[in-house]
Amino acid sequence: MTGFVFSEKPIRIARGAGPHLYDESGTEYLDFGASYAVTPTGHCHPDVVAAATDQLERLMYVQGSYPVDARDDLYDRLAACAPGDLDYTWLCNSGTEANEAALKFARHATGDSKVVAATQSFHGRTMGSLAATWKGKYKQGFEPLAGGFEFVEYGDAEAMAAAVDDDTAAVLLEPMQGEGGINPAPDGYLAAVREACDDHGAALILDEIQTGLGRTGTMWACESHDVVPDVLTTAKGLASGLPVGATLCREWVAEDAGNHGSTFSGGPVVSAAAAATLDVIEREDLAGRAASMGDYLVSELDAAVGEDVRDVRGEGLMLGVEVRRGANRLLPKLAMNHQILALPAGRTVLRLLPPLVVEREHCDAVVEAVAEVMG
Ligand SMILES: *Cc1c(COP(=O)(O)O)cnc(C)c1O
């Protein structure tokens, strides 16, 4: 073994198609983790593959200061599907970079430095995003991180109102926390945070890296809260598995965003794959499917294991089953006995984040398997 850092799973994946992954011997696995929400359109969606391949053959890369159709097309599509007036896009290569840019832009545009984040948050692993991430296990041994970050209880609007002041550059929140345990924002919370930001001229940054792109049943999770942030970050599934992130900004942030850049920003191949992904999400109404399939999955899970678990929660196809004892012990059984791949979220939550193309029969198989491994 010459690689390091990742702890490896005992299944070697050779191929993917739709909601399925296959190992080298051809065993089929139902992918209910989508590798952390990276494949909303399913594995190797033919339209995305075709768009990327076509672009790969014409132009792999040119520096960002030369306009190219693929990048401009993606800018237009992102602005068209963004909530409200988030018309200005910065492109990068990952979620953590999208958040780093959001934090830099907010500090520059406001002239302030303080950032308020929430308990149980996860925003990425580079020095700035990591400073906005709650859990000690991600930060241990890497200090000092970027300064100026404060944490308040997620969901507590009063604590947020008390923390945001005239020195605040930004509030950074997930509209539903993923890594922290599948914690939806309480009703009215995001609207209250929006008001606190408006009162003090701070930028509201919503991290939709896990919640966005149809996953929670609307294109962006903030839509169901009727809140438009000043900056919205997306990544993960945006190019169906090729590395891309985007920081969508309102004009007041974009026009005074300061000096930022990255060599691979808006490369033509990932831009073409991302535009094709947005196309598929729209054309196949994957947000609508996430909403209806999510409702179905929750009611079936409630019926099958509702009595045995603490909670089944989430929205659309971003669901958590909070069990009474370690969720981690269930995952190998799901994988090895039922060929179903899922994820943890913290120690007690089994996280389901399937590709948005899953059908009822796939949900039925998962419900049956979850009931079996818990029994
Ligand atoms: C995954 C994730 C990130 C970090 O994205 P990377 O591409 O791994 O850097 C940030 N925020 C949220 C909410 C995420 O789920």
XYZ file of C-alpha atoms and ligand atoms in Angstrom:
390
model
C 0.000 0.000 0.000
C 1.549 3.269 -1.081
C -1.356 5.627 -0.362
C -2.334 6.916 3.052
C -4.819 9.071 4.999
C -8.069 7.384 3.895
C -9.137 4.321 5.829
C -10.204 1.796 3.243
C -13.300 -0.374 2.962
C -13.045 -4.081 2.085
C -14.844 -3.684 -1.254
C -12.902 -2.727 -4.379
C -15.225 -0.773 -6.680
C -14.715 -1.293 -10.398
C -17.747 0.270 -12.078
C -20.896 2.314 -11.485
C -24.225 2.761 -13.286
C -27.305 4.641 -12.036
C -27.884 3.860 -8.342
C -25.500 0.888 -8.416
C -21.805 0.193 -7.862
C -20.078 -3.057 -8.865
C -16.990 -4.722 -7.452
C -14.386 -6.561 -9.505
C -16.283 -9.848 -9.423
C -19.480 -8.158 -10.654
C -21.337 -8.106 -7.326
C -23.925 -5.323 -7.428
C -24.213 -2.848 -4.547
C -27.061 -0.396 -4.062
C -25.391 2.951 -3.367
C -27.372 4.707 -0.630
C -24.559 7.081 0.299
C -23.735 8.464 -3.152
C -20.195 8.844 -1.779
C -21.474 11.704 0.387
C -24.010 13.149 -2.068
C -21.620 13.329 -5.014
C -23.779 11.512 -7.576
C -27.268 13.071 -7.683
C -27.744 11.966 -11.308
C -26.597 8.415 -10.558
C -23.270 6.901 -11.551
C -22.030 7.668 -15.069
C -25.201 9.350 -16.329
C -24.826 9.110 -20.142
C -25.594 12.819 -20.724
C -22.947 13.915 -18.244
C -20.395 11.461 -19.640
C -21.123 12.670 -23.195
C -20.792 16.368 -22.276
C -17.491 15.808 -20.462
C -16.078 13.541 -23.182
C -16.989 15.950 -25.946
C -15.328 18.831 -24.089
C -12.296 16.688 -23.238
C -11.671 16.104 -26.930
C -12.018 19.783 -27.923
C -10.321 21.689 -25.107
C -9.154 20.293 -21.765
C -7.964 23.522 -20.243
C -7.244 27.173 -20.807
C -6.561 29.762 -18.122
C -9.643 31.395 -16.658
C -8.991 34.828 -18.153
C -9.937 33.531 -21.620
C -13.709 33.212 -21.898
C -14.891 29.778 -23.031
C -18.442 28.680 -23.847
C -18.539 25.814 -21.344
C -17.718 28.100 -18.403
C -20.052 30.904 -19.526
C -22.820 28.387 -20.019
C -22.352 27.117 -16.467
C -22.375 30.688 -15.067
C -25.707 31.286 -16.828
C -27.245 28.035 -15.653
C -26.164 28.555 -12.047
C -27.566 32.103 -12.013
C -30.810 30.818 -13.554
C -31.337 28.099 -10.950
C -29.988 30.057 -7.941
C -32.471 31.368 -5.395
C -33.208 35.123 -5.563
C -30.530 37.349 -7.014
C -27.420 35.227 -6.477
C -26.284 36.041 -9.996
C -22.490 36.127 -9.568
C -20.518 32.887 -9.514
C -16.994 31.988 -8.438
C -15.921 28.483 -9.516
C -13.376 26.277 -7.746
C -12.607 22.604 -7.213
C -14.192 21.497 -3.931
C -16.577 22.345 -1.140
C -13.990 23.610 1.280
C -12.612 25.977 -1.377
C -16.119 27.299 -2.070
C -16.445 28.119 1.644
C -12.945 29.650 1.826
C -13.925 31.976 -1.033
C -17.247 32.801 0.639
C -15.443 33.788 3.851
C -12.860 35.882 2.002
C -15.509 37.650 -0.080
C -17.660 38.394 2.995
C -14.726 39.812 4.945
C -13.647 41.970 2.026
C -17.117 43.223 1.135
C -18.081 44.100 4.732
C -14.681 45.267 5.956
C -15.341 43.207 9.104
C -13.713 39.999 10.285
C -15.884 38.144 12.813
C -17.608 34.980 11.577
C -20.387 33.242 13.500
C -20.907 29.515 12.895
C -22.931 26.825 14.674
C -22.341 23.913 16.993
C -22.216 20.544 15.135
C -21.290 22.331 11.869
C -19.111 20.897 9.130
C -17.705 23.236 6.476
C -14.536 21.535 5.231
C -10.938 20.831 6.150
C -8.771 23.709 4.913
C -7.657 26.208 7.532
C -10.550 28.694 7.167
C -13.399 26.230 6.660
C -11.942 24.086 9.434
C -12.059 27.081 11.775
C -15.828 27.209 11.089
C -16.200 23.468 11.735
C -17.376 22.462 15.192
C -15.966 19.068 16.108
C -12.603 18.871 17.828
C -11.647 15.619 16.107
C -11.274 17.437 12.763
C -9.161 20.225 14.274
C -6.942 18.452 16.788
C -3.245 19.004 16.162
C -3.786 21.490 13.331
C -4.013 24.712 15.353
C -3.688 27.635 15.055
C -6.547 27.826 12.533
C -7.883 31.059 11.032
C -9.000 33.468 13.792
C -12.206 35.412 14.380
C -14.660 32.487 14.534
C -17.386 32.091 17.168
C -19.926 29.306 17.673
C -23.526 29.428 18.840
C -26.043 26.611 19.332
C -27.510 25.466 15.982
C -31.208 26.302 15.841
C -31.151 28.891 18.640
C -32.259 32.151 17.000
C -31.815 34.213 20.157
C -28.235 33.089 20.640
C -27.555 34.009 17.014
C -29.149 37.455 17.395
C -26.970 38.056 20.451
C -23.780 36.931 18.664
C -24.158 38.966 15.458
C -22.955 42.556 15.888
C -21.527 45.432 13.874
C -18.107 43.717 13.672
C -19.602 40.605 12.073
C -18.587 39.872 8.490
C -20.632 36.708 8.086
C -22.807 34.021 9.539
C -21.996 30.622 8.029
C -24.604 27.849 8.388
C -25.866 24.657 6.777
C -29.657 24.836 6.143
C -29.724 21.222 7.342
C -26.630 19.889 9.055
C -25.258 16.762 7.393
C -22.064 15.564 9.062
C -23.367 16.822 12.432
C -26.182 14.237 12.474
C -28.863 15.246 9.899
C -30.233 18.217 11.837
C -32.857 20.235 9.922
C -33.094 23.967 10.710
C -36.119 24.605 12.956
C -39.011 26.550 11.374
C -38.316 30.263 11.306
C -34.660 29.875 12.273
C -33.069 30.850 8.975
C -35.448 33.808 8.586
C -34.422 35.023 12.045
C -30.736 34.643 11.171
C -31.380 36.549 7.932
C -32.858 39.389 9.991
C -29.907 39.467 12.397
C -27.523 39.708 9.423
C -29.578 42.502 7.848
C -29.650 44.443 11.117
C -25.837 44.514 11.247
C -24.769 44.479 7.604
C -23.337 40.968 7.870
C -23.368 38.485 4.990
C -25.468 35.354 5.404
C -23.548 32.447 3.875
C -25.507 29.221 3.468
C -23.408 26.114 2.899
C -25.575 23.981 0.567
C -22.720 21.658 -0.346
C -24.652 18.651 0.929
C -28.244 19.974 0.892
C -28.273 21.571 -2.565
C -28.979 20.366 -6.098
C -32.426 18.927 -5.370
C -31.427 16.690 -2.490
C -33.894 17.994 0.099
C -36.817 18.138 -2.339
C -36.221 21.654 -3.681
C -33.290 22.763 -5.809
C -31.799 24.498 -2.740
C -32.789 23.768 0.856
C -33.117 27.503 1.650
C -36.083 27.699 -0.758
C -38.317 25.791 1.632
C -37.435 28.357 4.337
C -38.136 31.330 2.038
C -34.705 32.743 2.789
C -32.204 34.023 0.235
C -28.622 34.205 1.540
C -26.001 36.717 0.371
C -23.692 33.871 -0.541
C -24.534 30.231 -1.258
C -21.906 27.512 -1.648
C -22.338 24.277 -3.575
C -19.990 21.436 -4.608
C -20.215 17.634 -4.098
C -22.751 16.553 -6.775
C -22.489 19.627 -8.974
C -20.530 17.852 -11.730
C -21.782 14.319 -10.902
C -18.380 13.324 -9.540
C -15.836 15.543 -11.251
C -14.256 18.016 -8.817
C -16.026 21.384 -8.763
C -17.309 23.903 -6.260
C -19.182 27.161 -6.700
C -19.695 30.267 -4.579
C -22.841 32.119 -5.681
C -23.022 35.752 -4.573
C -25.323 38.732 -4.551
C -24.053 41.796 -6.349
C -23.001 43.722 -3.220
C -20.679 40.877 -2.246
C -19.389 40.173 -5.762
C -18.565 43.767 -6.628
C -16.323 44.200 -3.578
C -15.026 40.638 -3.225
C -11.306 41.482 -3.285
C -8.490 39.648 -4.992
C -9.037 35.901 -5.247
C -8.126 33.300 -7.839
C -7.310 29.689 -8.638
C -5.600 28.079 -11.621
C -8.300 25.490 -12.246
C -11.299 27.775 -11.626
C -13.959 26.971 -14.204
C -11.975 24.482 -16.274
C -13.939 23.620 -19.428
C -14.324 19.863 -18.774
C -15.786 20.156 -15.281
C -17.866 23.124 -16.416
C -19.394 21.030 -19.203
C -20.055 18.167 -16.767
C -21.644 20.564 -14.269
C -23.881 22.191 -16.888
C -25.008 18.732 -18.044
C -25.678 17.740 -14.416
C -27.893 20.800 -13.865
C -29.681 19.932 -17.111
C -30.396 16.373 -15.953
C -31.558 17.536 -12.505
C -34.037 19.887 -14.172
C -35.175 17.639 -17.028
C -35.699 14.549 -14.855
C -37.192 16.682 -12.040
C -34.793 15.114 -9.553
C -35.801 17.596 -6.827
C -39.432 16.514 -7.172
C -38.347 12.900 -7.128
C -36.238 13.472 -4.025
C -39.307 14.953 -2.313
C -41.688 12.113 -3.166
C -39.166 9.284 -2.743
C -38.021 10.810 0.565
C -41.589 10.924 1.888
C -42.069 7.327 0.847
C -38.818 6.205 2.467
C -39.606 7.981 5.756
C -43.077 6.465 6.010
C -41.781 2.983 5.182
C -38.906 3.316 7.678
C -41.300 4.581 10.343
C -43.553 1.590 9.767
C -40.693 -0.930 9.749
C -38.350 0.319 12.477
C -40.069 3.385 13.985
C -40.564 1.638 17.324
C -36.951 0.515 17.568
C -35.142 3.744 16.775
C -34.927 7.156 18.429
C -35.859 9.134 15.341
C -36.215 9.126 11.563
C -35.592 12.650 10.269
C -34.511 14.804 7.359
C -36.034 16.063 4.136
C -36.125 14.654 0.644
C -33.309 12.161 0.154
C -31.153 13.504 2.992
C -32.302 11.277 5.821
C -31.017 10.149 9.178
C -32.109 7.185 11.260
C -31.015 7.791 14.841
C -30.467 4.436 16.492
C -30.116 3.651 20.168
C -26.645 2.132 19.871
C -23.697 2.758 17.488
C -24.736 3.327 13.877
C -21.288 2.237 12.737
C -21.916 -1.396 13.642
C -24.850 -1.525 11.191
C -22.923 -0.354 8.130
C -20.741 -3.437 7.542
C -23.821 -5.681 7.909
C -25.754 -3.623 5.372
C -22.828 -3.808 2.968
C -21.788 -7.437 3.410
C -25.178 -9.108 4.017
C -27.414 -6.922 1.866
C -25.063 -5.196 -0.617
C -26.334 -1.793 0.500
C -23.848 1.025 1.021
C -24.846 3.743 3.495
C -23.072 6.305 5.678
C -22.845 7.333 9.319
C -23.466 10.878 10.588
C -21.866 11.026 14.000
C -21.968 7.970 16.250
C -25.684 7.225 16.411
C -27.113 8.261 13.047
C -27.385 6.072 9.964
C -27.307 8.493 7.029
C -29.112 7.823 3.749
C -28.072 10.046 0.818
C -28.819 8.017 -2.320
C -28.491 9.241 -5.890
C -31.725 11.132 -6.670
C -32.619 8.615 -9.397
C -33.522 5.787 -6.977
C -36.879 4.038 -7.421
C -39.387 2.615 -4.940
C -37.982 -0.895 -5.292
C -34.576 0.390 -4.141
C -36.144 2.104 -1.135
C -38.035 -1.102 -0.299
C -34.799 -3.088 -0.363
C -33.144 -0.610 1.989
C -36.053 -0.582 4.453
C -36.088 -4.377 4.557
C -32.328 -4.528 5.076
C -32.306 -1.862 7.793
C -35.067 -3.721 9.654
C -33.100 -6.954 9.327
C -29.732 -5.626 10.558
C -31.429 -3.899 13.497
C -33.388 -6.998 14.468
C -18.597 17.815 2.228
C -18.928 19.130 2.798
C -18.008 20.195 2.772
C -16.611 20.048 2.240
O -16.554 19.712 0.880
P -15.196 19.083 0.268
O -15.469 18.995 -1.187
O -14.982 17.771 0.935
O -14.104 20.046 0.588
C -18.418 21.409 3.277
N -19.650 21.587 3.789
C -20.567 20.595 3.820
C -21.923 20.868 4.382
C -20.228 19.330 3.334
O -21.125 18.339 3.406
